[in-house]
Structure formats: C-alpha cells, structure tokens
C-alpha cells in the first residue's frame, strides 16, 4: 500500500508539472506571435489614399510578406505576422510612396496575450 501511494503521488506531481509546462509554453508562443499593423494616412484632405494594389506591388517587389491590406476609416491598414516585417515594410514604403503620407505603426488591440498580460499586471493579487 505504501509503495502504491508513493507511485500515485509521483504520477500526480509529474502530470501537474507537465500541464504547467504546456500552459507556459502555449502562453509564451502566444506572446511571441504578436501581429503587427501599419497604417498609411494622407497628410491632408486633398491627397487621396494610395490604392492597395500599388502598396502590394511595392511590398512584393521587396520580398515583404503581409497578411492583409484593407481600407479602414481614412487609412490603408496593413497587417503583418511580425514586427520585423512591419519595420521592413515601413522602410520600403517610406522610400517608394510619394511624399504626403504618414506611415505609422499601430498598437494591435486584437491580440489576446497582451490583453491578458495587462489584466494580470493591473489587478491586485490577493493570496490566502
């Protein structure tokens, strides 16, 4: 009986540790795969927004991959899988688009990991 209880306890501890490790790995992967967004806006009202096809052409010609290009309010929004792709795209678009556009990095509110991290940081923890 004593040996069986020790084996069962070791199995329970191992299973709990494995579950915790998997949860931490999933959370870390969610944080690392953060989406990045650029917005292109005209400086003044008399300048029209660039069309998505020309932006696509500039990015494709420089080997920069993106997830989507969509018009949104008064801007053209481009989503990327990483900050590196977004930074490279900003560099290319600053160089290739005519003057008169503001190309800015947007904070991505849709990502769940940053939302959970901010909730965990902002809420007081009560133990016991």
Coordinates of C-alpha atoms in Angstrom, one line a residue:
X1 CA 0.0 0.0 0.0
X2 CA 2.8 2.5 0.9
X3 CA 4.6 1.9 -2.4
X4 CA 1.4 2.4 -4.4
X5 CA 0.7 5.7 -2.7
X6 CA 4.2 7.0 -3.5
X7 CA 3.9 5.9 -7.1
X8 CA 0.5 7.6 -7.4
X9 CA 1.8 10.8 -5.8
X10 CA 4.8 10.9 -8.2
X11 CA 2.5 10.4 -11.1
X12 CA 0.2 13.2 -9.9
X13 CA 3.2 15.6 -9.4
X14 CA 4.6 14.7 -12.8
X15 CA 1.2 15.2 -14.5
X16 CA 0.8 18.6 -12.8
X17 CA 4.3 19.7 -13.8
X18 CA 3.7 18.6 -17.4
X19 CA 0.4 20.5 -17.5
X20 CA 2.0 23.6 -16.1
X21 CA 4.9 23.4 -18.6
X22 CA 2.5 23.0 -21.5
X23 CA 0.5 26.0 -20.3
X24 CA 3.6 28.2 -20.0
X25 CA 4.8 27.1 -23.5
X26 CA 1.5 28.0 -25.0
X27 CA 1.4 31.4 -23.3
X28 CA 5.0 32.1 -24.4
X29 CA 4.1 31.1 -28.0
X30 CA 1.1 33.4 -27.9
X31 CA 3.2 36.3 -26.8
X32 CA 5.9 35.7 -29.4
X33 CA 3.5 35.5 -32.4
X34 CA 2.2 39.0 -32.0
X35 CA 0.7 40.5 -35.1
X36 CA 1.9 43.9 -36.2
X37 CA 0.0 46.6 -38.1
X38 CA 0.9 49.7 -40.2
X39 CA -1.5 52.4 -41.2
X40 CA -1.0 54.7 -44.2
X41 CA -2.8 58.1 -43.9
X42 CA -2.7 61.1 -46.2
X43 CA -1.2 64.2 -44.7
X44 CA -4.0 66.5 -45.9
X45 CA -7.6 66.1 -47.2
X46 CA -6.6 66.9 -50.8
X47 CA -4.4 63.9 -51.1
X48 CA -6.0 60.5 -51.9
X49 CA -5.1 57.3 -50.2
X50 CA -2.8 55.0 -52.1
X51 CA -4.6 52.0 -53.6
X52 CA -3.9 48.6 -52.1
X53 CA -2.6 47.2 -55.3
X54 CA 0.3 49.7 -55.6
X55 CA 1.2 49.1 -51.9
X56 CA 1.0 45.3 -52.5
X57 CA 3.3 45.7 -55.6
X58 CA 5.9 47.7 -53.6
X59 CA 6.0 45.2 -50.8
X60 CA 6.0 42.1 -53.0
X61 CA 8.8 43.6 -55.2
X62 CA 10.9 43.8 -52.0
X63 CA 10.1 40.3 -50.7
X64 CA 8.0 41.5 -47.8
X65 CA 5.1 39.3 -46.8
X66 CA 1.9 40.6 -45.3
X67 CA -1.4 39.1 -44.1
X68 CA -3.8 41.7 -45.4
X69 CA -4.3 45.2 -46.8
X70 CA -7.6 46.8 -46.0
X71 CA -9.0 50.4 -46.2
X72 CA -10.3 51.4 -42.7
X73 CA -11.7 54.9 -42.0
X74 CA -9.3 57.3 -43.6
X75 CA -6.3 54.9 -43.7
X76 CA -5.0 51.9 -45.5
X77 CA -4.2 49.3 -42.9
X78 CA -1.6 46.5 -43.5
X79 CA -1.3 43.6 -41.1
X80 CA 1.9 41.6 -40.7
X81 CA 2.9 38.5 -38.8
X82 CA 5.8 40.1 -37.0
X83 CA 7.3 43.5 -36.0
X84 CA 10.3 42.8 -38.3
X85 CA 8.1 42.5 -41.4
X86 CA 6.3 45.7 -40.3
X87 CA 9.5 47.6 -39.8
X88 CA 10.9 46.4 -43.2
X89 CA 7.6 47.4 -44.9
X90 CA 7.7 50.9 -43.3
X91 CA 11.2 51.4 -44.6
X92 CA 10.2 50.3 -48.1
X93 CA 7.0 52.4 -48.2
X94 CA 8.8 55.5 -46.8
X95 CA 11.2 55.2 -49.7
X96 CA 8.7 54.3 -52.5
X97 CA 5.5 56.1 -51.8
X98 CA 5.3 59.8 -52.9
X99 CA 5.5 62.4 -50.2
X100 CA 2.3 63.3 -48.5
X101 CA 1.6 60.1 -46.5
X102 CA 2.1 59.3 -42.8
X103 CA 3.1 55.6 -42.3
X104 CA 2.7 54.7 -38.7
X105 CA 2.9 51.6 -36.5
X106 CA -0.4 50.8 -34.8
X107 CA -0.9 49.0 -31.5
X108 CA -2.8 45.8 -32.1
X109 CA -5.7 45.6 -29.7
X110 CA -7.0 42.3 -31.1
X111 CA -4.2 40.2 -29.7
X112 CA -5.3 38.3 -26.6
X113 CA -1.9 37.8 -24.9
X114 CA -1.2 41.5 -24.4
X115 CA -4.7 42.0 -23.0
X116 CA -4.3 39.2 -20.5
X117 CA -0.8 40.4 -19.5
X118 CA -2.2 43.9 -18.9
X119 CA -5.1 42.4 -16.8
X120 CA -2.7 40.4 -14.7
X121 CA -0.5 43.5 -14.2
X122 CA -3.3 45.9 -13.3
X123 CA -5.4 43.7 -11.0
X124 CA -4.3 43.4 -7.3
X125 CA -3.4 39.9 -6.3
X126 CA -4.9 38.5 -3.1
X127 CA -3.5 35.3 -1.8
X128 CA -4.7 33.4 1.2

